[in-house]
Amino acid sequence: MPATHLELLVEEPSMEAFLGEMLPKMLQGRATFAIRAFQGKHDLLRKLEQRLRGYAHWLPESSRIIVLLDRDDDDCHRLKQAMEQAASLSGLSTRSMAGRSGWRVANRIAVEELEAWFFGDWAAVHAAYPRVSATVPAQAAYRNPDAIKGGTWEAFERVLKAAGYFNLGLRKVEAARAIGGAMRPDANTSRSFAAFRAAVLEAVGS
């Protein structure tokens, strides 16, 4: 049964702001959604099993849950394992366990963090901040958005500062909202974004 509603659990407000602007373009009216932001990754992980147990008691069959965390410096496999374990203990089947049919929870990880997804659709960044060079992704350091060295948000901040934006420091929520509004979900070159997009579209039967 295609989902008619998505519950998205995210670790902080900038991801909430980004998804709030980007998801309507991805969903095209096929489902409603609600985004639940936590006070950081550790807060979400600490509360995840309890939150999923709550969903297990009342969530309709026509709803799906997507849990989205930044990898940061964590081991990706261990982080995914912790997310999967929380779902398993709550009694909800995951995409990894159930395959394409029958899952209630999809666990997804932004590698290394949200700003990698900005590098994955640089046209959206350029549309939101026109003084930024359109050719940034041609530079070797930024060619693979999921493998930028030295911290993705720090790299993103440096590029925007060099173009005259955010001289006092990156305002993450503001940037996330602006870029999310300009992003084309089917054009992003980040592999972790593609995995997230695939889960969303699979949930709604696309």
mmCIF file of C-alpha atoms in Angstrom:
data_model
loop_
_atom_site.group_PDB
_atom_site.id
_atom_site.type_symbol
_atom_site.label_atom_id
_atom_site.label_comp_id
_atom_site.label_asym_id
_atom_site.label_seq_id
_atom_site.Cartn_x
_atom_site.Cartn_y
_atom_site.Cartn_z
ATOM 1 C CA MET A 1 0.000 0.000 0.000
ATOM 2 C CA PRO A 2 1.527 3.358 -0.981
ATOM 3 C CA ALA A 3 1.942 5.713 1.937
ATOM 4 C CA THR A 4 -0.310 8.730 2.160
ATOM 5 C CA HIS A 5 1.654 10.284 5.036
ATOM 6 C CA LEU A 6 5.320 10.409 6.023
ATOM 7 C CA GLU A 7 6.769 11.057 9.462
ATOM 8 C CA LEU A 8 10.367 12.288 9.249
ATOM 9 C CA LEU A 9 12.620 12.307 12.306
ATOM 10 C CA VAL A 10 15.639 14.599 11.910
ATOM 11 C CA GLU A 11 18.357 15.703 14.260
ATOM 12 C CA GLU A 12 18.190 19.475 14.046
ATOM 13 C CA PRO A 13 16.342 22.538 12.688
ATOM 14 C CA SER A 14 18.403 23.110 9.539
ATOM 15 C CA MET A 15 17.417 19.711 8.130
ATOM 16 C CA GLU A 16 13.825 20.456 9.110
ATOM 17 C CA ALA A 17 13.989 23.768 7.212
ATOM 18 C CA PHE A 18 15.575 22.140 4.161
ATOM 19 C CA LEU A 19 13.055 19.308 3.953
ATOM 20 C CA GLY A 20 10.153 21.659 4.519
ATOM 21 C CA GLU A 21 11.057 23.438 1.285
ATOM 22 C CA MET A 22 12.311 20.496 -0.770
ATOM 23 C CA LEU A 23 9.889 17.670 0.041
ATOM 24 C CA PRO A 24 6.789 19.190 -1.585
ATOM 25 C CA LYS A 25 8.658 19.156 -4.904
ATOM 26 C CA MET A 26 9.680 15.542 -4.394
ATOM 27 C CA LEU A 27 6.246 14.346 -3.289
ATOM 28 C CA GLN A 28 4.189 16.297 -5.831
ATOM 29 C CA GLY A 29 1.098 16.072 -3.632
ATOM 30 C CA ARG A 30 1.207 12.270 -3.333
ATOM 31 C CA ALA A 31 1.462 12.322 0.469
ATOM 32 C CA THR A 32 1.386 14.636 3.435
ATOM 33 C CA PHE A 33 4.358 14.846 5.769
ATOM 34 C CA ALA A 34 5.425 15.994 9.217
ATOM 35 C CA ILE A 35 9.006 16.716 10.253
ATOM 36 C CA ARG A 36 10.037 16.166 13.875
ATOM 37 C CA ALA A 37 13.326 17.874 14.768
ATOM 38 C CA PHE A 38 15.357 16.825 17.805
ATOM 39 C CA GLN A 39 18.096 18.557 19.770
ATOM 40 C CA GLY A 40 20.956 16.940 17.894
ATOM 41 C CA LYS A 41 21.970 13.445 16.854
ATOM 42 C CA HIS A 42 22.539 12.102 20.354
ATOM 43 C CA ASP A 43 19.129 13.344 21.466
ATOM 44 C CA LEU A 44 17.429 11.616 18.533
ATOM 45 C CA LEU A 45 19.308 8.358 19.030
ATOM 46 C CA ARG A 46 18.597 8.387 22.766
ATOM 47 C CA LYS A 47 14.873 8.847 22.201
ATOM 48 C CA LEU A 48 14.491 6.868 18.979
ATOM 49 C CA GLU A 49 13.361 3.513 20.351
ATOM 50 C CA GLN A 50 10.787 5.134 22.635
ATOM 51 C CA ARG A 51 9.477 7.336 19.822
ATOM 52 C CA LEU A 52 9.184 4.369 17.463
ATOM 53 C CA ARG A 53 7.390 2.320 20.130
ATOM 54 C CA GLY A 54 4.872 5.132 20.345
ATOM 55 C CA TYR A 55 4.379 5.118 16.584
ATOM 56 C CA ALA A 56 3.930 1.338 16.644
ATOM 57 C CA HIS A 57 0.820 1.768 18.795
ATOM 58 C CA TRP A 58 -1.036 4.269 16.637
ATOM 59 C CA LEU A 59 0.578 4.849 13.255
ATOM 60 C CA PRO A 60 -1.830 3.912 10.433
ATOM 61 C CA GLU A 61 -0.780 1.330 7.865
ATOM 62 C CA SER A 62 -0.838 4.086 5.265
ATOM 63 C CA SER A 63 2.013 5.960 6.991
ATOM 64 C CA ARG A 64 5.776 5.467 6.849
ATOM 65 C CA ILE A 65 8.596 6.762 9.029
ATOM 66 C CA ILE A 66 11.941 7.988 7.725
ATOM 67 C CA VAL A 67 14.742 8.568 10.229
ATOM 68 C CA LEU A 68 17.494 10.812 8.900
ATOM 69 C CA LEU A 69 20.821 11.464 10.598
ATOM 70 C CA ASP A 70 24.112 13.070 9.609
ATOM 71 C CA ARG A 71 27.023 10.667 9.589
ATOM 72 C CA ASP A 72 29.491 13.339 10.759
ATOM 73 C CA ASP A 73 32.604 11.471 11.919
ATOM 74 C CA ASP A 74 30.751 8.329 12.979
ATOM 75 C CA ASP A 75 31.236 4.914 11.456
ATOM 76 C CA CYS A 76 28.385 4.666 8.964
ATOM 77 C CA HIS A 77 27.734 0.965 9.553
ATOM 78 C CA ARG A 78 27.643 1.303 13.337
ATOM 79 C CA LEU A 79 25.339 4.295 13.114
ATOM 80 C CA LYS A 80 22.976 2.457 10.783
ATOM 81 C CA GLN A 81 23.088 -0.567 13.086
ATOM 82 C CA ALA A 82 22.021 1.574 16.056
ATOM 83 C CA MET A 83 19.122 2.983 14.045
ATOM 84 C CA GLU A 84 18.073 -0.471 12.864
ATOM 85 C CA GLN A 85 18.230 -1.877 16.389
ATOM 86 C CA ALA A 86 15.946 0.850 17.730
ATOM 87 C CA ALA A 87 13.361 0.017 15.078
ATOM 88 C CA SER A 88 13.665 -3.719 15.689
ATOM 89 C CA LEU A 89 13.155 -3.308 19.437
ATOM 90 C CA SER A 90 10.083 -1.170 18.773
ATOM 91 C CA GLY A 91 8.509 -3.905 16.661
ATOM 92 C CA LEU A 92 8.542 -1.914 13.418
ATOM 93 C CA SER A 93 10.014 -3.446 10.268
ATOM 94 C CA THR A 94 12.690 -1.492 8.423
ATOM 95 C CA ARG A 95 13.518 -1.138 4.750
ATOM 96 C CA SER A 96 16.746 -3.056 5.368
ATOM 97 C CA MET A 97 14.922 -5.965 7.020
ATOM 98 C CA ALA A 98 11.732 -6.174 4.984
ATOM 99 C CA GLY A 99 12.945 -5.147 1.541
ATOM 100 C CA ARG A 100 10.801 -3.124 -0.820
ATOM 101 C CA SER A 101 7.467 -4.333 0.524
ATOM 102 C CA GLY A 102 6.116 -4.192 4.029
ATOM 103 C CA TRP A 103 8.532 -1.787 5.682
ATOM 104 C CA ARG A 104 7.386 0.867 8.128
ATOM 105 C CA VAL A 105 10.724 2.595 8.853
ATOM 106 C CA ALA A 106 13.543 3.616 6.524
ATOM 107 C CA ASN A 107 16.805 4.670 8.157
ATOM 108 C CA ARG A 108 18.876 7.045 6.068
ATOM 109 C CA ILE A 109 22.189 8.835 6.648
ATOM 110 C CA ALA A 110 23.427 12.081 5.093
ATOM 111 C CA VAL A 111 27.122 11.619 4.280
ATOM 112 C CA GLU A 112 28.785 13.469 5.814
ATOM 113 C CA GLU A 113 26.062 15.976 6.658
ATOM 114 C CA LEU A 114 23.312 18.111 5.134
ATOM 115 C CA GLU A 115 25.729 20.490 3.440
ATOM 116 C CA ALA A 116 26.984 17.620 1.255
ATOM 117 C CA TRP A 117 23.533 17.617 -0.321
ATOM 118 C CA PHE A 118 23.998 21.306 -1.132
ATOM 119 C CA PHE A 119 27.203 20.492 -3.004
ATOM 120 C CA GLY A 120 25.220 17.777 -4.808
ATOM 121 C CA ASP A 121 22.965 20.368 -6.451
ATOM 122 C CA TRP A 122 25.223 23.364 -6.851
ATOM 123 C CA ALA A 123 22.789 24.971 -9.275
ATOM 124 C CA ALA A 124 20.413 25.339 -6.313
ATOM 125 C CA VAL A 125 23.159 27.014 -4.269
ATOM 126 C CA HIS A 126 23.962 29.340 -7.172
ATOM 127 C CA ALA A 127 20.263 30.182 -7.563
ATOM 128 C CA ALA A 128 19.974 31.039 -3.867
ATOM 129 C CA TYR A 129 23.336 32.855 -3.707
ATOM 130 C CA PRO A 130 24.130 34.173 -7.203
ATOM 131 C CA ARG A 131 27.589 35.565 -6.384
ATOM 132 C CA VAL A 132 28.845 32.033 -5.720
ATOM 133 C CA SER A 133 30.777 30.583 -8.655
ATOM 134 C CA ALA A 134 28.739 28.135 -10.708
ATOM 135 C CA THR A 135 31.852 26.039 -11.370
ATOM 136 C CA VAL A 136 32.646 25.027 -7.777
ATOM 137 C CA PRO A 137 31.738 21.330 -8.392
ATOM 138 C CA ALA A 138 34.356 21.190 -11.152
ATOM 139 C CA GLN A 139 37.072 21.572 -8.518
ATOM 140 C CA ALA A 140 38.544 18.251 -7.443
ATOM 141 C CA ALA A 141 37.910 18.940 -3.744
ATOM 142 C CA TYR A 142 34.160 19.257 -4.314
ATOM 143 C CA ARG A 143 33.536 16.839 -7.172
ATOM 144 C CA ASN A 144 32.160 14.071 -4.942
ATOM 145 C CA PRO A 145 29.781 15.724 -2.467
ATOM 146 C CA ASP A 146 29.834 12.728 -0.109
ATOM 147 C CA ALA A 147 33.641 12.696 0.135
ATOM 148 C CA ILE A 148 34.600 16.308 0.861
ATOM 149 C CA LYS A 149 37.537 16.406 3.259
ATOM 150 C CA GLY A 150 37.841 18.496 6.394
ATOM 151 C CA GLY A 151 34.173 18.983 7.231
ATOM 152 C CA THR A 152 31.426 19.613 4.691
ATOM 153 C CA TRP A 153 29.698 22.501 6.403
ATOM 154 C CA GLU A 154 33.052 24.178 7.004
ATOM 155 C CA ALA A 155 33.860 23.842 3.292
ATOM 156 C CA PHE A 156 30.439 25.173 2.368
ATOM 157 C CA GLU A 157 30.861 28.137 4.702
ATOM 158 C CA ARG A 158 34.282 28.943 3.212
ATOM 159 C CA VAL A 159 32.902 28.976 -0.322
ATOM 160 C CA LEU A 160 30.004 31.238 0.610
ATOM 161 C CA LYS A 161 32.197 33.580 2.634
ATOM 162 C CA ALA A 162 34.582 33.896 -0.315
ATOM 163 C CA ALA A 163 31.607 35.068 -2.383
ATOM 164 C CA GLY A 164 30.661 37.668 0.229
ATOM 165 C CA TYR A 165 27.922 35.787 2.088
ATOM 166 C CA PHE A 166 27.697 34.986 5.815
ATOM 167 C CA ASN A 167 30.813 36.917 6.803
ATOM 168 C CA LEU A 168 29.847 36.522 10.460
ATOM 169 C CA GLY A 169 29.305 32.776 10.111
ATOM 170 C CA LEU A 170 26.965 30.460 8.252
ATOM 171 C CA ARG A 171 23.336 30.796 9.306
ATOM 172 C CA LYS A 172 22.447 27.177 8.755
ATOM 173 C CA VAL A 173 18.662 27.322 8.952
ATOM 174 C CA GLU A 174 18.470 30.324 6.631
ATOM 175 C CA ALA A 175 20.755 28.690 4.067
ATOM 176 C CA ALA A 176 18.942 25.355 4.296
ATOM 177 C CA ARG A 177 15.591 26.991 3.642
ATOM 178 C CA ALA A 178 16.883 29.018 0.685
ATOM 179 C CA ILE A 179 18.680 26.106 -0.973
ATOM 180 C CA GLY A 180 15.878 23.642 -0.278
ATOM 181 C CA GLY A 181 13.520 25.977 -2.088
ATOM 182 C CA ALA A 182 15.770 26.022 -5.150
ATOM 183 C CA MET A 183 16.777 22.357 -5.203
ATOM 184 C CA ARG A 184 15.740 19.929 -7.942
ATOM 185 C CA PRO A 185 15.396 16.565 -6.181
ATOM 186 C CA ASP A 186 16.061 14.527 -9.315
ATOM 187 C CA ALA A 187 19.301 16.358 -10.145
ATOM 188 C CA ASN A 188 21.295 15.887 -6.939
ATOM 189 C CA THR A 189 24.586 14.014 -7.408
ATOM 190 C CA SER A 190 25.038 13.028 -3.749
ATOM 191 C CA ARG A 191 24.676 9.266 -3.364
ATOM 192 C CA SER A 192 23.331 9.626 0.169
ATOM 193 C CA PHE A 193 20.708 12.088 -1.076
ATOM 194 C CA ALA A 194 19.781 9.612 -3.816
ATOM 195 C CA ALA A 195 19.271 6.899 -1.171
ATOM 196 C CA PHE A 196 17.020 9.226 0.818
ATOM 197 C CA ARG A 197 15.056 10.213 -2.284
ATOM 198 C CA ALA A 198 14.630 6.562 -3.273
ATOM 199 C CA ALA A 199 13.160 5.730 0.145
ATOM 200 C CA VAL A 200 10.701 8.618 -0.035
ATOM 201 C CA LEU A 201 9.543 7.730 -3.537
ATOM 202 C CA GLU A 202 9.315 4.028 -2.715
ATOM 203 C CA ALA A 203 7.173 4.864 0.316
ATOM 204 C CA VAL A 204 4.630 6.741 -1.783
ATOM 205 C CA GLY A 205 4.644 4.157 -4.558
ATOM 206 C CA SER A 206 6.591 6.049 -7.206
#
